[in-house]
XYZ file of C-alpha atoms in Angstrom:
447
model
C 0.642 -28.819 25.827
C -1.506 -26.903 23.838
C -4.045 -26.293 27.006
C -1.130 -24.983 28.800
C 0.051 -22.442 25.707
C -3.552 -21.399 25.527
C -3.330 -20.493 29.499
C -0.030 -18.563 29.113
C -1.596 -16.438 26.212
C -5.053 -15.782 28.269
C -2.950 -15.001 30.885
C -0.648 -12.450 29.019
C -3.740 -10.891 27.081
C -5.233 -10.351 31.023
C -2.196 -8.920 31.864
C -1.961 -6.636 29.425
C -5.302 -5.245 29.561
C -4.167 -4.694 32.954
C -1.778 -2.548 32.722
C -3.943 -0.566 30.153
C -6.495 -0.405 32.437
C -3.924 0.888 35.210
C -2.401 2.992 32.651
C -4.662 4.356 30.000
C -3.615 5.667 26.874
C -3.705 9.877 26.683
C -4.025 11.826 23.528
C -3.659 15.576 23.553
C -4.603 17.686 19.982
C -2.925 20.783 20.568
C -3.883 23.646 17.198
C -1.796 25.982 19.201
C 1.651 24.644 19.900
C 3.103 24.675 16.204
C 1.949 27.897 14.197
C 1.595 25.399 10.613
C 0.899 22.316 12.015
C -1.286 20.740 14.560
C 0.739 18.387 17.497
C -0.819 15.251 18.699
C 0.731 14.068 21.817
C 0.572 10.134 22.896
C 1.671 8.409 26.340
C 0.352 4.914 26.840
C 1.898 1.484 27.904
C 4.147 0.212 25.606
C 3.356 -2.686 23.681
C 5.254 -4.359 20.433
C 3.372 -3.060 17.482
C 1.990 0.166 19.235
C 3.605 2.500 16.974
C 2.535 0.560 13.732
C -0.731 0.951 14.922
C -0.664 4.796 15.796
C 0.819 5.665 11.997
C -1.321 4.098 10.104
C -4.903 5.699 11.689
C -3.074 8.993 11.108
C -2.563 7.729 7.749
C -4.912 6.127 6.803
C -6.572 9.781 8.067
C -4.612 10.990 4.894
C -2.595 13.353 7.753
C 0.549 14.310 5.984
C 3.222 13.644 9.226
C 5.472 16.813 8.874
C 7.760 15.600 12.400
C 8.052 13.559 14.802
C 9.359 12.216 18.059
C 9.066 8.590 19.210
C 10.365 7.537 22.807
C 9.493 3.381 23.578
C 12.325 2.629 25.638
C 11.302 0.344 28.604
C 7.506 0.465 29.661
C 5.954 3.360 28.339
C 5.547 5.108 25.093
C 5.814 8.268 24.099
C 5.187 10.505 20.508
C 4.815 13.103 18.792
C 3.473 14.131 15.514
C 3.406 17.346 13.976
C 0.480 16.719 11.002
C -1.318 18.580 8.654
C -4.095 17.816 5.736
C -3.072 17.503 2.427
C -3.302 21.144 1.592
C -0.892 21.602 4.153
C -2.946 23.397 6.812
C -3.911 22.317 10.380
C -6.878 19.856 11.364
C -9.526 21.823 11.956
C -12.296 19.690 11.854
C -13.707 18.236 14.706
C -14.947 14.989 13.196
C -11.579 14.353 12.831
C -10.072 15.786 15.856
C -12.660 13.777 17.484
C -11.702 10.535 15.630
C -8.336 10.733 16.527
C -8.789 11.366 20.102
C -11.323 8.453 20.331
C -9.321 6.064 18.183
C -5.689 6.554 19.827
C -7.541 7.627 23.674
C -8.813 5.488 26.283
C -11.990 4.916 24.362
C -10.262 3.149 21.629
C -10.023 -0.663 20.693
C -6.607 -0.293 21.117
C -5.555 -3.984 22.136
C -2.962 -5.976 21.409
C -5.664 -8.764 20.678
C -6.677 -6.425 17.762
C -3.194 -5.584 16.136
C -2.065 -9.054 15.922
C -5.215 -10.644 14.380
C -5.168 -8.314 11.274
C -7.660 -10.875 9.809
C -10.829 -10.382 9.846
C -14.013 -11.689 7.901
C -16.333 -10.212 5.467
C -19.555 -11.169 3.994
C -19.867 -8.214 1.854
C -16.974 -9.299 -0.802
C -14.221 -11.768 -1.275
C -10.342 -10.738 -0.696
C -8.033 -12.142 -3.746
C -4.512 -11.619 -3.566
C -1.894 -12.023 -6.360
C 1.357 -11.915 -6.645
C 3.963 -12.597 -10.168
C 5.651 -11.246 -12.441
C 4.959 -7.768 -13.509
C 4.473 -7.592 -17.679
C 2.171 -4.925 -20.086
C -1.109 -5.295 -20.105
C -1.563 -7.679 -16.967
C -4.147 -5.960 -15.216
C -6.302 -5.761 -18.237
C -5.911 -9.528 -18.576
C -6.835 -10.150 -14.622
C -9.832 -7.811 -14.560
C -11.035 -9.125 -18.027
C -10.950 -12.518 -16.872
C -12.938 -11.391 -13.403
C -15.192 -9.859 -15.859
C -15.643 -13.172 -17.825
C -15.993 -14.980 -14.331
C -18.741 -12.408 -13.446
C -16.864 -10.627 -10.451
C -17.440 -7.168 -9.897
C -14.426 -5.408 -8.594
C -15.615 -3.173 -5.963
C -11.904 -1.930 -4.450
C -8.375 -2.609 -5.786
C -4.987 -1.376 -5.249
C -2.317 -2.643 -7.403
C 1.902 -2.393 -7.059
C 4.206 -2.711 -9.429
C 8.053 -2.753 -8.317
C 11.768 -4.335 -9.356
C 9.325 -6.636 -12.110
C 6.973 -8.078 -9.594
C 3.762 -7.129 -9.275
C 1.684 -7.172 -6.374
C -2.149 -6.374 -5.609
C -5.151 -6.941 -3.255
C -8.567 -7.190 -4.810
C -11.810 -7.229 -3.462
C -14.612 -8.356 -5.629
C -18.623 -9.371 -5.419
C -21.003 -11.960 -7.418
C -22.181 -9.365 -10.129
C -25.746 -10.874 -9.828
C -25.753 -10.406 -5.985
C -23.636 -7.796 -5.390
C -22.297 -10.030 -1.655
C -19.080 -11.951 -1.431
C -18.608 -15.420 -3.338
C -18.686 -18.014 -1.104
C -19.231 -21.551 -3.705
C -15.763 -23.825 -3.363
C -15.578 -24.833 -6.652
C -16.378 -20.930 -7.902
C -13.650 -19.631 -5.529
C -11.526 -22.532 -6.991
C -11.830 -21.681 -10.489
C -11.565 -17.985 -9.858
C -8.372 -18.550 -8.230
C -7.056 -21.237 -10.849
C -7.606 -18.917 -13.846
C -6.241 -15.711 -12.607
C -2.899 -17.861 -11.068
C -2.491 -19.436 -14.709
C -2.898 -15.383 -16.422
C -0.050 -14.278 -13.589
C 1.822 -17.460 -14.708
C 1.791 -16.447 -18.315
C 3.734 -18.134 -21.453
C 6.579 -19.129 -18.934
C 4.908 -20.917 -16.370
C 6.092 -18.883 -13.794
C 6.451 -21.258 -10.129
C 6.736 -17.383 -8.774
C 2.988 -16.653 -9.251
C 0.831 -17.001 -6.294
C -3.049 -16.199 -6.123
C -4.949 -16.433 -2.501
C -8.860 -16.411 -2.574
C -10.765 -15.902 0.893
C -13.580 -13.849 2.515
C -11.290 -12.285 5.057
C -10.388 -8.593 5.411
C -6.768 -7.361 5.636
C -5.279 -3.452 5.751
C -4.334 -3.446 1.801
C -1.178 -1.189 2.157
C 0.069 -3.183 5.209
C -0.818 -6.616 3.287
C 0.306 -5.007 -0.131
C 4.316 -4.357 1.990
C 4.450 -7.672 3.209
C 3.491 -9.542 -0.256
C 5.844 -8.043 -1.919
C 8.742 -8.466 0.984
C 7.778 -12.473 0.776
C 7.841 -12.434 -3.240
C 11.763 -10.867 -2.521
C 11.275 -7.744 -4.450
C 13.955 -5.971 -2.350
C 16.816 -8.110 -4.587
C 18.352 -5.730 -7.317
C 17.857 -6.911 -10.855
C 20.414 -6.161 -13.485
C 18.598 -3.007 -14.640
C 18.085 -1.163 -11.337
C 21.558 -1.185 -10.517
C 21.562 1.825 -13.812
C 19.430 3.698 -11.454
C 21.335 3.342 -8.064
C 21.326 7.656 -8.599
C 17.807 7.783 -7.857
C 17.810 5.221 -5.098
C 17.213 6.797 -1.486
C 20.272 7.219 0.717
C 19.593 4.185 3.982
C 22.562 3.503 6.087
C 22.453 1.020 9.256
C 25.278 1.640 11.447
C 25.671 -0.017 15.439
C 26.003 2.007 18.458
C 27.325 -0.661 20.368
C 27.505 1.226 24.037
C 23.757 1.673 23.784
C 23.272 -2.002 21.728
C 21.135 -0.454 19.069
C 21.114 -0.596 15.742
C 21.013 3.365 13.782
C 19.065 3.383 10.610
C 18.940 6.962 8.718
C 16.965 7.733 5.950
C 17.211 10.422 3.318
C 14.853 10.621 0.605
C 12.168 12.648 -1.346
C 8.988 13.486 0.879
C 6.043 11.751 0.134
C 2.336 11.122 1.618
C 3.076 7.751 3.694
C 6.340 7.672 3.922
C 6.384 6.743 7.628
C 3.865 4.012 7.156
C 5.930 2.321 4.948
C 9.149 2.270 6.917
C 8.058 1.816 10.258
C 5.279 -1.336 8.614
C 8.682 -3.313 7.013
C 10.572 -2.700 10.047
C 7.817 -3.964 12.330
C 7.282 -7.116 9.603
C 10.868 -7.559 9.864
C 10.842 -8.503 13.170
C 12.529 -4.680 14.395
C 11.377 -2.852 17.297
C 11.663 0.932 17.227
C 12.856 2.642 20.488
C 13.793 6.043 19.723
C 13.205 7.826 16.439
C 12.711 11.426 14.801
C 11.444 12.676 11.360
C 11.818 15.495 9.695
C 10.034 16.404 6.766
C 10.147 20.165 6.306
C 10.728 21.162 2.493
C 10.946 18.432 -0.213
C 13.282 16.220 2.067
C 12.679 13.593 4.583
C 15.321 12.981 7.066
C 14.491 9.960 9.467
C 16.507 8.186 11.955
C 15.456 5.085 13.575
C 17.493 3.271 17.076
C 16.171 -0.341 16.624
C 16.483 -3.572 18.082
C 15.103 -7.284 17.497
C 12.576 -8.588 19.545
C 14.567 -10.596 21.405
C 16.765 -7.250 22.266
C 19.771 -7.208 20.105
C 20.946 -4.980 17.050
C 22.097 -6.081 13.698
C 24.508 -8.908 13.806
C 26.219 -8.898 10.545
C 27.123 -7.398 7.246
C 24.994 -9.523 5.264
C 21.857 -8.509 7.577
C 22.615 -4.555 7.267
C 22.342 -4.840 3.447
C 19.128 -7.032 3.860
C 17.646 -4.128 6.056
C 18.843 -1.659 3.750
C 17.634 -3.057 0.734
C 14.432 -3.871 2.092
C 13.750 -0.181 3.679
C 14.644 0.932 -0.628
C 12.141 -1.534 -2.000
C 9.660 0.025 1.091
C 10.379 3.658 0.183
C 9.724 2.670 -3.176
C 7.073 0.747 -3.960
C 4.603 3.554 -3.614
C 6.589 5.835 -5.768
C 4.382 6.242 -8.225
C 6.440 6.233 -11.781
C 4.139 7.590 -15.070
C 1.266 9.660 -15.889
C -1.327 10.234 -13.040
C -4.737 9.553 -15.051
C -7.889 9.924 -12.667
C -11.193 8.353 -13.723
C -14.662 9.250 -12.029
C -17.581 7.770 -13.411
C -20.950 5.673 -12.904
C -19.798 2.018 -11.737
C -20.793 -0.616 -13.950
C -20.106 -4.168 -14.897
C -16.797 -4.735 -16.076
C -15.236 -1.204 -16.078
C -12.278 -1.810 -14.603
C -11.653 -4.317 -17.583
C -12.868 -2.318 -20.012
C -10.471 0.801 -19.056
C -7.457 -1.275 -19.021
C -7.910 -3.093 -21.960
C -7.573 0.685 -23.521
C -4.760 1.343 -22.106
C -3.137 -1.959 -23.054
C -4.799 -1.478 -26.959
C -2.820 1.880 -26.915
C 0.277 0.318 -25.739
C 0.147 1.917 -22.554
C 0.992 -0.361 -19.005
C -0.478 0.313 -15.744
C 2.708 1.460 -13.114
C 0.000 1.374 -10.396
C -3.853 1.932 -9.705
C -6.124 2.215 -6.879
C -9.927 1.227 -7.339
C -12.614 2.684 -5.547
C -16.421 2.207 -6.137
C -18.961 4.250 -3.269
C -22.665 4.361 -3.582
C -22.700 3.493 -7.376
C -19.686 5.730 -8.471
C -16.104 3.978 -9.500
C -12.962 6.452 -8.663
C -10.231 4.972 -9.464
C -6.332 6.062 -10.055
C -3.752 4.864 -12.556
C -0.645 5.688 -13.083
C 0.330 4.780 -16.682
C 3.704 4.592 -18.483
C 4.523 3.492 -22.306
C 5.009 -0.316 -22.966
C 8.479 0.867 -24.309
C 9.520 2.869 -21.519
C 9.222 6.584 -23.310
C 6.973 8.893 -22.023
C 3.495 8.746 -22.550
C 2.384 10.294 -26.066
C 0.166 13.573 -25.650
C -2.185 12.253 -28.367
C -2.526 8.644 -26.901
C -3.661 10.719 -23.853
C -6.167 12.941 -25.483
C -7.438 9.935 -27.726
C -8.123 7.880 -24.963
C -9.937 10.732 -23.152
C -12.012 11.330 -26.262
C -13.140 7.551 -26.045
C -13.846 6.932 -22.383
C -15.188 10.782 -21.963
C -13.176 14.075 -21.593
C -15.169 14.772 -17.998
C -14.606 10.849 -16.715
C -10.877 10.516 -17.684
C -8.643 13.577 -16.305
C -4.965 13.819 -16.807
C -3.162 14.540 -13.357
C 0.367 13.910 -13.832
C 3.436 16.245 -15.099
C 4.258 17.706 -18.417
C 7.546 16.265 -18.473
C 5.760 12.386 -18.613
C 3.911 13.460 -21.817
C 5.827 13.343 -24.955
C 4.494 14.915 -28.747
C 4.738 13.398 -31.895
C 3.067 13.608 -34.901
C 2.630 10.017 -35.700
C -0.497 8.421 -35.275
C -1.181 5.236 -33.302
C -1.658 2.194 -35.383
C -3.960 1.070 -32.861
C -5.838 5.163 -32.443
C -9.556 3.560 -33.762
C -10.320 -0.080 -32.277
C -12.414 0.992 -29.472
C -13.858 4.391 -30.836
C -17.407 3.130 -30.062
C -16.755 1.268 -26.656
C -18.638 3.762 -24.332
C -21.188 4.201 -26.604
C -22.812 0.612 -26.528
C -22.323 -2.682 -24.437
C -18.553 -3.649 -24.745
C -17.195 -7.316 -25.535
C -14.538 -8.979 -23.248
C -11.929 -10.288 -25.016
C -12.934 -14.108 -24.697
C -10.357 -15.226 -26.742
C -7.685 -14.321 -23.804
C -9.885 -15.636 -21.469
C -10.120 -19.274 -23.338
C -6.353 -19.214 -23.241
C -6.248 -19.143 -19.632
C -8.812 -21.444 -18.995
């Protein structure tokens, strides 16, 4: 039996590189079409998944998609985006023109084989995933026991949404600077940081995943939270329903689709996100067309299972509708934008946080970067009580970790001033000015 499923997928792989080969994909950059934008045109054989693919090497391109027009009814599939850079001006240079031709063009790796592997191994750093309960200061307790367990984060991205929390690390042996391959090490590491996400209630909800393989974080980030049910409403959000982006899923039974629209604030990635949860759900796109112009997205979406059929049921259109909120949302990015460039070295991520956490501050979201011995990394930070941020915990900080190395990026309306002081403003005034101390005591507790 299994021979014979192995034969059937050979045999639809051969197939399929068949038809590409019979019909290659063709990519057209047009700078003249569209006087503020720059149009990318697509035909290729259609293939479950295509589309998925073609958003997120524009995005992950950091293209801000301004419009566009998807046709994949039947065998062949056709788009168009209308893109720009983040400054809002057209592509211009050819590296990148040339990258996007290549990558979505004949030339490309752009195989089925590819899209549904999404795995893929590394020997340069190990891949930990974790998943729980979203409290103050629990990145500063993760990264402080990595520190203790002498892991170097290299790259991180953490999510926080609807109290779960949600976030894809990749880390190195600090001595070798490769990926950590003893069993019982990768064992431990993955035992202590499961029993911090646990915390004082034991939470059965916390889930930790230790490996050497490679995964696309946002993509991976989407579909941890959509298995740890995030999408469910908790008692507090339904306060904010006001804020909430509009999503309605209607039928148009002549045509057997289902009609999702979309109105929401415009942000980078906003396409990625929907069109990666549909896909993960299980939805094929066939039609679709965004519109992004001003500080509005409108998107509509004619989808249909796999196996061909719309939406069946009530209790299904509020599962899709909930779960395209929780998509639109999780990258929202609630807090002060802090931005911290610096010389990488041991511990830093753990020593950052645990200022943030002294100063009653909680990390919203981050993204961790480290390139040729430079860290750049991004929080977003909010008060443990849910004010805004206080202007003089800000500038305190700053003072501590360095003025130059720690820039404020966010609004003036998530700062707040008042003229008490911090109980907690001195505890760390000398902690980038010699070696600093992980807190071993929290690290005991987990252990």
């Amino acid at each position: 039996m299994e021979m014979n499923m192995s034969f059937s997928h050979d045999m639809g792989d051969e197939y399929e590189k068949f038809i590409r080969r019979m019909n290659p994909p063709r990519v057209v950059v047009d700078n003249e079409a569209c006087k503020n934008a720059t149009v990318i045109r697509i035909d290729s054989a259609n293939e479950h998944g295509i589309l998925l693919e073609v958003v997120q090497i524009l995005t992950d391109l950091n293209l801000i998609i301004k419009k566009a027009y998807i046709s994949a009814d039947g065998n062949w599939f056709m788009d168009v985006f209308n893109v720009t850079d983040q400054d809002g001006n057209k592509i211009t240079d050819e590296g990148i023109l040339d990258y996007i031709t290549k990558s979505l063009g004949p030339e490309s790796c752009f195989t089925s084989s590819m899209r549904f592997v999404g795995v893929k191994q590394s020997m340069d750093h190990t891949e930990i995933e974790l998943t729980g309960s979203d409290r103050p200061g629990l990145l500063s307790e993760l990264s402080a026991v990595l520190k203790h367990l002498k892991c170097s984060v290299v790259n991180a991205e953490v999510w926080t949404h609807n109290t779960r929390a949600a976030a894809v690390m990749q880390v190195t042996d600090e001595e070798t600077g490769t990926a950590i391959n003893d069993p019982e090490r990768l064992s431990r590491i993955n035992k202590l940081l499961c029993n911090v996400l646990k915390g004082s209630n034991k939470s059965s909800l916390a889930k930790t995943i230790v490996s050497n393989s490679v995964t696309h974080t946002d993509r991976r980030l989407h579909q941890m939270m959509f298995a740890d049910r995030d999408y469910e409403q908790t008692s507090a959000d339904v306060l904010e329903d006001r804020q909430r982006p509009n999503v309605d899923v209607v039928n148009w039974y002549d045509k057997d689709y289902s009609v999702v629209t979309i109105r929401c604030k415009d942000r980078p990635k906003l396409l990625f996100d929907i069109v990666c949860t549909l896909t993960d759900m299980g939805y094929v796109v066939f039609h679709a067309k965004i519109d992004t112009e001003g500080p509005e997205s409108y998107q509509e979406y004619f989808i249909r299972h796999i196996d061909g059929s719309p939406v069946k049921s009530d209790a299904e259109r509020q599962r899709v509708t909930q779960c395209l909120e929780a998509a639109i949302e999780r990258r929202v990015s609630e807090g002060l934008k802090l931005e911290l460039c610096t010389t990488d070295k041991v511990g830093l991520l753990s020593d950052v946080t645990r200022i943030f956490r002294e100063n009653s501050l909680t990390v919203s979201r981050a993204e961790v970067t480290t390139k040729d011995g430079k860290a750049f990394n991004t929080f977003y930070v909010r008060d443990s009580s849910g004010y805004p941020v206080d202007v003089k915990t800000i500038e305190f900080i700053r003072q501590v970790i360095g003025q130059t190395i720690l820039k404020v990026k966010g609004r003036p309306e998530d700062l707040k001033s008042v003229s008490q002081e911090s109980p907690t403003r001195f505890l760390f005034g000398g902690l980038f000015k010699s070696r600093s101390f992980v807190n071993f005591s929290l690290v005991r507790s987990y252990s």
